[in-house]
PDB file of C-alpha atoms in Angstrom:
ATOM      1  CA  UNK A  22       0.100   0.009  -0.258  1.00 50.00           C
ATOM      2  CA  UNK A  23       0.799   3.491  -0.811  1.00 48.00           C
ATOM      3  CA  UNK A  24       1.094   6.588   1.721  1.00 52.00           C
ATOM      4  CA  UNK A  25      -0.160   9.321  -0.345  1.00 48.00           C
ATOM      5  CA  UNK A  26       0.453  12.496   0.808  1.00 51.00           C
ATOM      6  CA  UNK A  27      -1.047  15.484  -0.912  1.00 44.00           C
ATOM      7  CA  UNK A  28       1.058  18.256  -1.078  1.00 43.00           C
ATOM      8  CA  UNK A  29      -0.709  21.560  -2.634  1.00 44.00           C
ATOM      9  CA  UNK A  30       1.748  23.746  -4.787  1.00 42.00           C
ATOM     10  CA  UNK A  31       1.610  27.427  -4.225  1.00 38.00           C
ATOM     11  CA  UNK A  32       2.251  29.403  -6.866  1.00 40.00           C
ATOM     12  CA  UNK A  33       2.359  32.809  -7.657  1.00 42.00           C
ATOM     13  CA  UNK A  34       0.805  34.267 -10.972  1.00 46.00           C
ATOM     14  CA  UNK A  35       3.902  34.520 -13.631  1.00 52.00           C
ATOM     15  CA  UNK A  36       3.612  38.179 -14.608  1.00 55.00           C
ATOM     16  CA  UNK A  37       3.946  39.474 -18.255  1.00 66.00           C
ATOM     17  CA  UNK A  38       6.122  41.487 -19.783  1.00 92.00           C
ATOM     18  CA  UNK A  39       4.771  45.043 -20.161  1.00 96.00           C
ATOM     19  CA  UNK A  40       5.992  47.803 -22.662  1.00 94.00           C
ATOM     20  CA  UNK A  41       4.490  51.137 -23.303  1.00 95.00           C
ATOM     21  CA  UNK A  42       4.863  52.499 -26.933  1.00 92.00           C
ATOM     22  CA  UNK A  43       4.876  56.072 -27.365  1.00 92.00           C
ATOM     23  CA  UNK A  44       6.495  59.435 -27.368  1.00 91.00           C
ATOM     24  CA  UNK A  45       7.616  61.188 -24.533  1.00 91.00           C
ATOM     25  CA  UNK A  46       5.767  64.638 -25.279  1.00 93.00           C
ATOM     26  CA  UNK A  47       2.619  62.853 -25.201  1.00 92.00           C
ATOM     27  CA  UNK A  48       0.151  63.651 -21.959  1.00 94.00           C
ATOM     28  CA  UNK A  49      -1.652  59.895 -22.001  1.00 94.00           C
ATOM     29  CA  UNK A  50       1.589  58.049 -22.494  1.00 95.00           C
ATOM     30  CA  UNK A  51       2.911  59.884 -19.393  1.00 96.00           C
ATOM     31  CA  UNK A  52      -0.206  59.269 -17.769  1.00 96.00           C
ATOM     32  CA  UNK A  53       0.094  55.527 -18.245  1.00 97.00           C
ATOM     33  CA  UNK A  54       3.847  55.383 -17.346  1.00 97.00           C
ATOM     34  CA  UNK A  55       2.945  56.884 -14.075  1.00 97.00           C
ATOM     35  CA  UNK A  56       0.237  54.923 -13.038  1.00 97.00           C
ATOM     36  CA  UNK A  57       2.526  51.800 -14.000  1.00 97.00           C
ATOM     37  CA  UNK A  58       5.377  53.264 -11.887  1.00 97.00           C
ATOM     38  CA  UNK A  59       2.992  54.030  -8.587  1.00 96.00           C
ATOM     39  CA  UNK A  60       1.595  50.547  -9.005  1.00 94.00           C
ATOM     40  CA  UNK A  61       5.209  49.197  -8.803  1.00 94.00           C
ATOM     41  CA  UNK A  62       5.114  47.453 -12.474  1.00 95.00           C
ATOM     42  CA  UNK A  63       8.096  46.732 -14.129  1.00 96.00           C
ATOM     43  CA  UNK A  64       8.066  48.095 -17.873  1.00 96.00           C
ATOM     44  CA  UNK A  65       9.871  49.073 -20.815  1.00 94.00           C
ATOM     45  CA  UNK A  66       9.296  52.089 -22.332  1.00 95.00           C
ATOM     46  CA  UNK A  67       9.867  52.439 -26.132  1.00 93.00           C
ATOM     47  CA  UNK A  68       9.619  56.085 -27.841  1.00 92.00           C
ATOM     48  CA  UNK A  69       8.712  55.370 -31.109  1.00 88.00           C
ATOM     49  CA  UNK A  70       9.965  58.470 -32.417  1.00 88.00           C
ATOM     50  CA  UNK A  71      13.512  57.728 -30.929  1.00 91.00           C
ATOM     51  CA  UNK A  72      13.496  54.095 -32.618  1.00 89.00           C
ATOM     52  CA  UNK A  73      11.522  54.195 -35.912  1.00 85.00           C
ATOM     53  CA  UNK A  74      12.162  50.697 -35.968  1.00 87.00           C
ATOM     54  CA  UNK A  75       9.799  50.372 -33.000  1.00 86.00           C
ATOM     55  CA  UNK A  76       6.934  51.903 -34.945  1.00 84.00           C
ATOM     56  CA  UNK A  77       6.975  49.438 -37.512  1.00 85.00           C
ATOM     57  CA  UNK A  78       6.818  46.561 -34.974  1.00 82.00           C
ATOM     58  CA  UNK A  79       4.081  48.026 -33.485  1.00 81.00           C
ATOM     59  CA  UNK A  80       2.423  48.351 -36.614  1.00 83.00           C
ATOM     60  CA  UNK A  81       2.403  44.819 -36.611  1.00 84.00           C
ATOM     61  CA  UNK A  82       1.744  44.039 -33.178  1.00 75.00           C
ATOM     62  CA  UNK A  83      -1.391  46.423 -33.484  1.00 75.00           C
ATOM     63  CA  UNK A  84      -3.055  45.172 -36.854  1.00 80.00           C
ATOM     64  CA  UNK A  85      -1.838  48.517 -38.328  1.00 80.00           C
ATOM     65  CA  UNK A  86      -3.663  50.732 -35.537  1.00 74.00           C
ATOM     66  CA  UNK A  87      -1.208  52.864 -34.243  1.00 79.00           C
ATOM     67  CA  UNK A  88      -1.977  55.074 -30.917  1.00 83.00           C
ATOM     68  CA  UNK A  89       0.047  56.734 -28.591  1.00 86.00           C
ATOM     69  CA  UNK A  90      -0.212  54.923 -25.921  1.00 92.00           C
ATOM     70  CA  UNK A  91       0.028  51.394 -26.689  1.00 92.00           C
ATOM     71  CA  UNK A  92       0.774  49.196 -24.251  1.00 94.00           C
ATOM     72  CA  UNK A  93       1.526  45.240 -24.292  1.00 92.00           C
ATOM     73  CA  UNK A  94       1.153  43.011 -21.308  1.00 94.00           C
ATOM     74  CA  UNK A  95       2.173  39.488 -22.451  1.00 84.00           C
ATOM     75  CA  UNK A  96      -0.252  38.646 -25.540  1.00 84.00           C
ATOM     76  CA  UNK A  97      -2.476  41.667 -24.883  1.00 90.00           C
ATOM     77  CA  UNK A  98      -2.379  44.627 -26.957  1.00 90.00           C
ATOM     78  CA  UNK A  99      -4.177  47.483 -25.810  1.00 92.00           C
ATOM     79  CA  UNK A 100      -4.473  51.016 -27.849  1.00 91.00           C
ATOM     80  CA  UNK A 101      -4.591  54.222 -25.891  1.00 93.00           C
ATOM     81  CA  UNK A 102      -6.515  52.409 -22.745  1.00 94.00           C
ATOM     82  CA  UNK A 103      -7.954  53.931 -20.084  1.00 96.00           C
ATOM     83  CA  UNK A 104      -6.465  53.503 -16.582  1.00 96.00           C
ATOM     84  CA  UNK A 105      -9.391  51.051 -15.636  1.00 96.00           C
ATOM     85  CA  UNK A 106      -8.637  49.037 -18.884  1.00 96.00           C
ATOM     86  CA  UNK A 107      -4.700  48.696 -18.155  1.00 97.00           C
ATOM     87  CA  UNK A 108      -5.591  47.579 -14.673  1.00 96.00           C
ATOM     88  CA  UNK A 109      -7.894  44.950 -15.744  1.00 95.00           C
ATOM     89  CA  UNK A 110      -5.360  43.842 -18.303  1.00 95.00           C
ATOM     90  CA  UNK A 111      -2.453  44.040 -15.042  1.00 95.00           C
ATOM     91  CA  UNK A 112      -5.100  41.978 -13.115  1.00 93.00           C
ATOM     92  CA  UNK A 113      -5.468  39.325 -15.802  1.00 92.00           C
ATOM     93  CA  UNK A 114      -1.462  39.215 -16.029  1.00 91.00           C
ATOM     94  CA  UNK A 115      -1.191  38.523 -12.301  1.00 90.00           C
ATOM     95  CA  UNK A 116      -0.245  41.918 -11.350  1.00 86.00           C
ATOM     96  CA  UNK A 117      -2.613  42.369  -8.979  1.00 75.00           C
TER      97      UNK A 117
END
């Protein structure tokens, strides 16, 4: 006979990579970046004016629709998200 022991594995949700595409002068981009900073969410900021190749990549990711900012969280693409939409996507990705 086996002595079965059940040991639940507790895992923290895996967090997805967060990237913010936009320009430094865009007010909405700055608002999103401040929101992520205050929430303690690590992210990469890609300034598409300083890196034109990022604009081409973003067009492909967003299906041709470009808006500042565009935020990627794992497989999710958010074009000009509200803070509520951003929080929802962060929650789905395990950040909250």
